[in-house]
Amino acid sequence: MKKFFLLSTGIIFSLTMIAQGNSDNGKGNDKSKNEKTAKQVNSEQKEKEAKEKKQQDEHYRKIWDGTSDKSGKGPMLSKNQPTKVRTAFQRDYPNAGNVSWSKYRGDWTASFGNGWYRSTAVYHANGERRDTRTPVTRNEMPQNVLDAIFKRSPETRLDEVIKIEVPNVVKDIFRVKDIIGGNPSYFYYNSDGQLVKYNY
């Protein structure tokens, strides 16, 4: 009986030690899993930020393609906008999301989420809005503008189209990028399909 008692105690003690070892290993695995999760989250965050930056860069390229300041540079990111500019932007676009500010050719530009689109609003230092630019697809252009473009130049490729909304001007302007002789050319049409001039 004494041998049976000692044997039973030894088995119970061994099982207890094994169980504790397994529970410690489980905790270690959970910690390892948590570390992997944190690393994955960090990696996913970096990927998301890189994707957003790429989208922002592509947006800027489309919006400002074919323009440059006197030094040949594009927009420069900015954090300090005049109060009049910020106030005017908030008034004009109260629901804007993911706003990114820059300065270009002496004007302040705010790129922002605008519903389904990403737009860029251009402001003078006094808070007066110069225009708002939004990349659009061919399907979003008025048919009469498309007809005018292809009547003027049937081979037009319509690589990129920017809709330009100018305050106090009823008719939107569409900047059309076309490749002629291997070089990009830019044409401006109003919403009636008339070829017009527009300064940058």
PDB file of C-alpha atoms in Angstrom:
ATOM      1  CA  MET A   1       0.000   0.000   0.000  1.00  0.00           C
ATOM      2  CA  LYS A   2       2.863   2.304   0.895  1.00  0.00           C
ATOM      3  CA  LYS A   3       4.465   1.593  -2.510  1.00  0.00           C
ATOM      4  CA  PHE A   4       1.159   2.302  -4.261  1.00  0.00           C
ATOM      5  CA  PHE A   5       0.795   5.607  -2.387  1.00  0.00           C
ATOM      6  CA  LEU A   6       4.361   6.684  -3.286  1.00  0.00           C
ATOM      7  CA  LEU A   7       3.872   5.640  -6.908  1.00  0.00           C
ATOM      8  CA  SER A   8       0.560   7.554  -7.131  1.00  0.00           C
ATOM      9  CA  THR A   9       2.098  10.652  -5.547  1.00  0.00           C
ATOM     10  CA  GLY A  10       5.027  10.488  -7.978  1.00  0.00           C
ATOM     11  CA  ILE A  11       2.710  10.185 -10.991  1.00  0.00           C
ATOM     12  CA  ILE A  12       0.511  13.059  -9.798  1.00  0.00           C
ATOM     13  CA  PHE A  13       3.599  15.206  -9.147  1.00  0.00           C
ATOM     14  CA  SER A  14       4.979  14.398 -12.626  1.00  0.00           C
ATOM     15  CA  LEU A  15       1.665  15.186 -14.330  1.00  0.00           C
ATOM     16  CA  THR A  16       1.449  18.477 -12.423  1.00  0.00           C
ATOM     17  CA  MET A  17       4.960  19.459 -13.564  1.00  0.00           C
ATOM     18  CA  ILE A  18       4.182  18.510 -17.172  1.00  0.00           C
ATOM     19  CA  ALA A  19       0.937  20.508 -17.071  1.00  0.00           C
ATOM     20  CA  GLN A  20       2.722  23.582 -15.704  1.00  0.00           C
ATOM     21  CA  GLY A  21       5.370  23.315 -18.403  1.00  0.00           C
ATOM     22  CA  ASN A  22       2.701  23.144 -21.108  1.00  0.00           C
ATOM     23  CA  SER A  23       0.830  26.128 -19.720  1.00  0.00           C
ATOM     24  CA  ASP A  24       4.080  28.166 -19.621  1.00  0.00           C
ATOM     25  CA  ASN A  25       4.797  27.166 -23.200  1.00  0.00           C
ATOM     26  CA  GLY A  26       1.285  28.192 -24.151  1.00  0.00           C
ATOM     27  CA  LYS A  27       1.871  31.604 -22.588  1.00  0.00           C
ATOM     28  CA  GLY A  28       5.121  31.902 -24.447  1.00  0.00           C
ATOM     29  CA  ASN A  29       3.346  31.035 -27.691  1.00  0.00           C
ATOM     30  CA  ASP A  30       0.659  33.621 -26.968  1.00  0.00           C
ATOM     31  CA  LYS A  31       3.350  36.220 -26.362  1.00  0.00           C
ATOM     32  CA  SER A  32       5.037  35.194 -29.601  1.00  0.00           C
ATOM     33  CA  LYS A  33       1.684  35.398 -31.408  1.00  0.00           C
ATOM     34  CA  ASN A  34       1.070  38.863 -29.930  1.00  0.00           C
ATOM     35  CA  GLU A  35       4.518  40.011 -31.056  1.00  0.00           C
ATOM     36  CA  LYS A  36       3.835  38.701 -34.553  1.00  0.00           C
ATOM     37  CA  THR A  37       0.492  40.464 -34.537  1.00  0.00           C
ATOM     38  CA  ALA A  38       2.129  43.740 -33.482  1.00  0.00           C
ATOM     39  CA  LYS A  39       4.757  43.306 -36.207  1.00  0.00           C
ATOM     40  CA  GLN A  40       2.044  42.549 -38.756  1.00  0.00           C
ATOM     41  CA  VAL A  41       0.041  45.583 -37.671  1.00  0.00           C
ATOM     42  CA  ASN A  42       3.139  47.775 -37.943  1.00  0.00           C
ATOM     43  CA  SER A  43       3.918  46.344 -41.381  1.00  0.00           C
ATOM     44  CA  GLU A  44       0.320  46.823 -42.536  1.00  0.00           C
ATOM     45  CA  GLN A  45       0.377  50.432 -41.262  1.00  0.00           C
ATOM     46  CA  LYS A  46       3.580  51.124 -43.206  1.00  0.00           C
ATOM     47  CA  GLU A  47       2.083  49.547 -46.337  1.00  0.00           C
ATOM     48  CA  LYS A  48      -1.055  51.663 -45.928  1.00  0.00           C
ATOM     49  CA  GLU A  49       0.998  54.856 -45.521  1.00  0.00           C
ATOM     50  CA  ALA A  50       3.131  53.956 -48.550  1.00  0.00           C
ATOM     51  CA  LYS A  51      -0.011  53.310 -50.610  1.00  0.00           C
ATOM     52  CA  GLU A  52      -1.546  56.642 -49.520  1.00  0.00           C
ATOM     53  CA  LYS A  53       1.685  58.478 -50.389  1.00  0.00           C
ATOM     54  CA  LYS A  54       1.771  56.812 -53.801  1.00  0.00           C
ATOM     55  CA  GLN A  55      -1.856  57.812 -54.419  1.00  0.00           C
ATOM     56  CA  GLN A  56      -1.098  61.379 -53.282  1.00  0.00           C
ATOM     57  CA  ASP A  57       1.951  61.585 -55.563  1.00  0.00           C
ATOM     58  CA  GLU A  58      -0.114  60.258 -58.495  1.00  0.00           C
ATOM     59  CA  HIS A  59      -2.854  62.785 -57.749  1.00  0.00           C
ATOM     60  CA  TYR A  60      -0.344  65.671 -57.678  1.00  0.00           C
ATOM     61  CA  ARG A  61       1.235  64.444 -60.908  1.00  0.00           C
ATOM     62  CA  LYS A  62      -2.136  64.395 -62.698  1.00  0.00           C
ATOM     63  CA  ILE A  63      -3.276  67.736 -61.312  1.00  0.00           C
ATOM     64  CA  TRP A  64      -0.061  69.649 -62.037  1.00  0.00           C
ATOM     65  CA  ASP A  65       1.195  67.780 -65.118  1.00  0.00           C
ATOM     66  CA  GLY A  66       2.257  70.279 -67.761  1.00  0.00           C
ATOM     67  CA  THR A  67       2.704  73.132 -65.287  1.00  0.00           C
ATOM     68  CA  SER A  68       5.712  74.195 -63.282  1.00  0.00           C
ATOM     69  CA  ASP A  69       6.844  77.253 -61.407  1.00  0.00           C
ATOM     70  CA  LYS A  70       9.671  79.475 -62.634  1.00  0.00           C
ATOM     71  CA  SER A  71      12.248  77.163 -61.076  1.00  0.00           C
ATOM     72  CA  GLY A  72      10.688  74.077 -62.709  1.00  0.00           C
ATOM     73  CA  LYS A  73       9.523  72.653 -59.370  1.00  0.00           C
ATOM     74  CA  GLY A  74       6.159  71.261 -58.432  1.00  0.00           C
ATOM     75  CA  PRO A  75       4.173  71.809 -55.226  1.00  0.00           C
ATOM     76  CA  MET A  76       6.070  71.875 -51.931  1.00  0.00           C
ATOM     77  CA  LEU A  77       4.360  70.404 -48.854  1.00  0.00           C
ATOM     78  CA  SER A  78       3.354  73.002 -46.288  1.00  0.00           C
ATOM     79  CA  LYS A  79       2.096  73.031 -42.699  1.00  0.00           C
ATOM     80  CA  ASN A  80       1.574  76.761 -42.112  1.00  0.00           C
ATOM     81  CA  GLN A  81      -1.256  78.200 -44.162  1.00  0.00           C
ATOM     82  CA  PRO A  82      -2.567  81.726 -43.637  1.00  0.00           C
ATOM     83  CA  THR A  83      -5.668  81.881 -41.438  1.00  0.00           C
ATOM     84  CA  LYS A  84      -7.686  83.403 -44.302  1.00  0.00           C
ATOM     85  CA  VAL A  85      -6.809  80.434 -46.518  1.00  0.00           C
ATOM     86  CA  ARG A  86      -7.709  77.800 -43.900  1.00  0.00           C
ATOM     87  CA  THR A  87     -10.950  79.596 -43.045  1.00  0.00           C
ATOM     88  CA  ALA A  88     -11.961  79.870 -46.706  1.00  0.00           C
ATOM     89  CA  PHE A  89     -11.167  76.204 -47.325  1.00  0.00           C
ATOM     90  CA  GLN A  90     -13.220  75.084 -44.306  1.00  0.00           C
ATOM     91  CA  ARG A  91     -16.100  77.259 -45.510  1.00  0.00           C
ATOM     92  CA  ASP A  92     -15.907  75.918 -49.077  1.00  0.00           C
ATOM     93  CA  TYR A  93     -15.362  72.247 -48.168  1.00  0.00           C
ATOM     94  CA  PRO A  94     -16.663  71.570 -44.635  1.00  0.00           C
ATOM     95  CA  ASN A  95     -16.768  67.788 -45.214  1.00  0.00           C
ATOM     96  CA  ALA A  96     -13.279  67.470 -46.720  1.00  0.00           C
ATOM     97  CA  GLY A  97     -11.284  64.530 -45.453  1.00  0.00           C
ATOM     98  CA  ASN A  98      -7.612  63.554 -45.460  1.00  0.00           C
ATOM     99  CA  VAL A  99      -6.431  67.095 -46.291  1.00  0.00           C
ATOM    100  CA  SER A 100      -2.848  67.662 -47.436  1.00  0.00           C
ATOM    101  CA  TRP A 101      -1.521  71.219 -47.894  1.00  0.00           C
ATOM    102  CA  SER A 102       1.171  72.471 -50.246  1.00  0.00           C
ATOM    103  CA  LYS A 103       2.325  75.716 -51.788  1.00  0.00           C
ATOM    104  CA  TYR A 104       2.696  76.129 -55.541  1.00  0.00           C
ATOM    105  CA  ARG A 105       3.408  79.142 -57.715  1.00  0.00           C
ATOM    106  CA  GLY A 106       2.655  81.489 -54.813  1.00  0.00           C
ATOM    107  CA  ASP A 107      -0.732  79.892 -54.078  1.00  0.00           C
ATOM    108  CA  TRP A 108      -1.822  77.514 -51.325  1.00  0.00           C
ATOM    109  CA  THR A 109      -3.243  74.176 -52.424  1.00  0.00           C
ATOM    110  CA  ALA A 110      -5.327  71.750 -50.393  1.00  0.00           C
ATOM    111  CA  SER A 111      -5.682  68.199 -51.718  1.00  0.00           C
ATOM    112  CA  PHE A 112      -8.557  66.408 -50.043  1.00  0.00           C
ATOM    113  CA  GLY A 113     -11.044  63.582 -50.172  1.00  0.00           C
ATOM    114  CA  ASN A 114     -14.243  64.841 -51.745  1.00  0.00           C
ATOM    115  CA  GLY A 115     -16.749  61.976 -51.651  1.00  0.00           C
ATOM    116  CA  TRP A 116     -15.615  59.432 -54.256  1.00  0.00           C
ATOM    117  CA  TYR A 117     -12.991  61.791 -55.629  1.00  0.00           C
ATOM    118  CA  ARG A 118      -9.756  63.419 -54.564  1.00  0.00           C
ATOM    119  CA  SER A 119      -9.650  67.109 -55.454  1.00  0.00           C
ATOM    120  CA  THR A 120      -7.227  69.998 -55.093  1.00  0.00           C
ATOM    121  CA  ALA A 121      -8.441  73.500 -54.247  1.00  0.00           C
ATOM    122  CA  VAL A 122      -6.111  76.421 -55.032  1.00  0.00           C
ATOM    123  CA  TYR A 123      -6.217  79.575 -52.887  1.00  0.00           C
ATOM    124  CA  HIS A 124      -4.510  82.945 -53.050  1.00  0.00           C
ATOM    125  CA  ALA A 125      -2.987  84.169 -49.755  1.00  0.00           C
ATOM    126  CA  ASN A 126      -6.019  86.453 -49.148  1.00  0.00           C
ATOM    127  CA  GLY A 127      -8.315  83.383 -49.005  1.00  0.00           C
ATOM    128  CA  GLU A 128      -9.796  83.843 -52.472  1.00  0.00           C
ATOM    129  CA  ARG A 129     -10.243  80.484 -54.202  1.00  0.00           C
ATOM    130  CA  ARG A 130      -8.653  80.394 -57.637  1.00  0.00           C
ATOM    131  CA  ASP A 131     -10.092  77.041 -58.702  1.00  0.00           C
ATOM    132  CA  THR A 132     -10.670  73.424 -57.715  1.00  0.00           C
ATOM    133  CA  ARG A 133      -9.265  70.571 -59.797  1.00  0.00           C
ATOM    134  CA  THR A 134     -10.524  66.994 -59.884  1.00  0.00           C
ATOM    135  CA  PRO A 135      -9.328  64.125 -62.079  1.00  0.00           C
ATOM    136  CA  VAL A 136     -12.310  62.611 -63.911  1.00  0.00           C
ATOM    137  CA  THR A 137     -12.823  59.777 -66.341  1.00  0.00           C
ATOM    138  CA  ARG A 138     -13.909  60.041 -69.937  1.00  0.00           C
ATOM    139  CA  ASN A 139     -17.362  58.771 -68.917  1.00  0.00           C
ATOM    140  CA  GLU A 140     -17.769  61.702 -66.511  1.00  0.00           C
ATOM    141  CA  MET A 141     -17.269  64.321 -69.208  1.00  0.00           C
ATOM    142  CA  PRO A 142     -20.246  66.002 -70.902  1.00  0.00           C
ATOM    143  CA  GLN A 143     -20.985  64.396 -74.277  1.00  0.00           C
ATOM    144  CA  ASN A 144     -20.807  67.730 -76.116  1.00  0.00           C
ATOM    145  CA  VAL A 145     -17.249  68.216 -74.810  1.00  0.00           C
ATOM    146  CA  LEU A 146     -16.247  64.760 -76.029  1.00  0.00           C
ATOM    147  CA  ASP A 147     -17.867  65.458 -79.419  1.00  0.00           C
ATOM    148  CA  ALA A 148     -15.958  68.745 -79.727  1.00  0.00           C
ATOM    149  CA  ILE A 149     -12.653  67.107 -78.807  1.00  0.00           C
ATOM    150  CA  PHE A 150     -12.985  64.299 -81.343  1.00  0.00           C
ATOM    151  CA  LYS A 151     -14.331  66.611 -84.039  1.00  0.00           C
ATOM    152  CA  ARG A 152     -11.253  68.813 -83.637  1.00  0.00           C
ATOM    153  CA  SER A 153      -8.806  65.919 -83.383  1.00  0.00           C
ATOM    154  CA  PRO A 154     -10.196  62.397 -84.039  1.00  0.00           C
ATOM    155  CA  GLU A 155      -6.959  60.716 -82.892  1.00  0.00           C
ATOM    156  CA  THR A 156      -7.099  62.216 -79.393  1.00  0.00           C
ATOM    157  CA  ARG A 157      -6.224  59.624 -76.747  1.00  0.00           C
ATOM    158  CA  LEU A 158      -7.677  61.430 -73.710  1.00  0.00           C
ATOM    159  CA  ASP A 159      -4.903  60.174 -71.452  1.00  0.00           C
ATOM    160  CA  GLU A 160      -5.988  62.286 -68.496  1.00  0.00           C
ATOM    161  CA  VAL A 161      -8.818  64.718 -67.889  1.00  0.00           C
ATOM    162  CA  ILE A 162      -8.946  67.293 -65.098  1.00  0.00           C
ATOM    163  CA  LYS A 163     -12.204  69.063 -64.315  1.00  0.00           C
ATOM    164  CA  ILE A 164     -11.527  72.644 -63.208  1.00  0.00           C
ATOM    165  CA  GLU A 165     -14.221  74.496 -61.282  1.00  0.00           C
ATOM    166  CA  VAL A 166     -13.674  78.253 -61.160  1.00  0.00           C
ATOM    167  CA  PRO A 167     -15.642  80.349 -58.629  1.00  0.00           C
ATOM    168  CA  ASN A 168     -18.211  82.692 -60.180  1.00  0.00           C
ATOM    169  CA  VAL A 169     -17.852  80.964 -63.558  1.00  0.00           C
ATOM    170  CA  VAL A 170     -20.876  78.911 -64.551  1.00  0.00           C
ATOM    171  CA  LYS A 171     -19.110  76.632 -67.010  1.00  0.00           C
ATOM    172  CA  ASP A 172     -16.593  74.093 -65.791  1.00  0.00           C
ATOM    173  CA  ILE A 173     -13.351  73.726 -67.708  1.00  0.00           C
ATOM    174  CA  PHE A 174     -11.899  70.387 -68.744  1.00  0.00           C
ATOM    175  CA  ARG A 175      -8.147  70.114 -69.196  1.00  0.00           C
ATOM    176  CA  VAL A 176      -7.422  67.312 -71.637  1.00  0.00           C
ATOM    177  CA  LYS A 177      -4.011  65.711 -71.965  1.00  0.00           C
ATOM    178  CA  ASP A 178      -3.204  64.313 -75.388  1.00  0.00           C
ATOM    179  CA  ILE A 179       0.002  62.889 -76.847  1.00  0.00           C
ATOM    180  CA  ILE A 180       0.921  64.555 -80.131  1.00  0.00           C
ATOM    181  CA  GLY A 181       4.097  63.505 -81.903  1.00  0.00           C
ATOM    182  CA  GLY A 182       5.226  61.661 -78.781  1.00  0.00           C
ATOM    183  CA  ASN A 183       4.911  64.773 -76.576  1.00  0.00           C
ATOM    184  CA  PRO A 184       2.132  65.657 -74.127  1.00  0.00           C
ATOM    185  CA  SER A 185      -0.124  68.559 -75.099  1.00  0.00           C
ATOM    186  CA  TYR A 186      -2.848  70.131 -72.982  1.00  0.00           C
ATOM    187  CA  PHE A 187      -6.117  71.613 -74.234  1.00  0.00           C
ATOM    188  CA  TYR A 188      -8.873  73.349 -72.284  1.00  0.00           C
ATOM    189  CA  TYR A 189     -12.559  73.037 -73.156  1.00  0.00           C
ATOM    190  CA  ASN A 190     -15.502  74.613 -71.384  1.00  0.00           C
ATOM    191  CA  SER A 191     -18.640  72.588 -70.661  1.00  0.00           C
ATOM    192  CA  ASP A 192     -20.152  73.817 -73.955  1.00  0.00           C
ATOM    193  CA  GLY A 193     -17.332  72.098 -75.850  1.00  0.00           C
ATOM    194  CA  GLN A 194     -15.575  75.325 -76.834  1.00  0.00           C
ATOM    195  CA  LEU A 195     -11.782  75.401 -76.865  1.00  0.00           C
ATOM    196  CA  VAL A 196     -10.700  78.065 -74.355  1.00  0.00           C
ATOM    197  CA  LYS A 197      -7.483  79.434 -72.857  1.00  0.00           C
ATOM    198  CA  TYR A 198      -6.715  78.907 -69.200  1.00  0.00           C
ATOM    199  CA  ASN A 199      -3.665  80.114 -67.321  1.00  0.00           C
ATOM    200  CA  TYR A 200      -2.091  77.152 -65.510  1.00  0.00           C
TER     201      TYR A 200
END
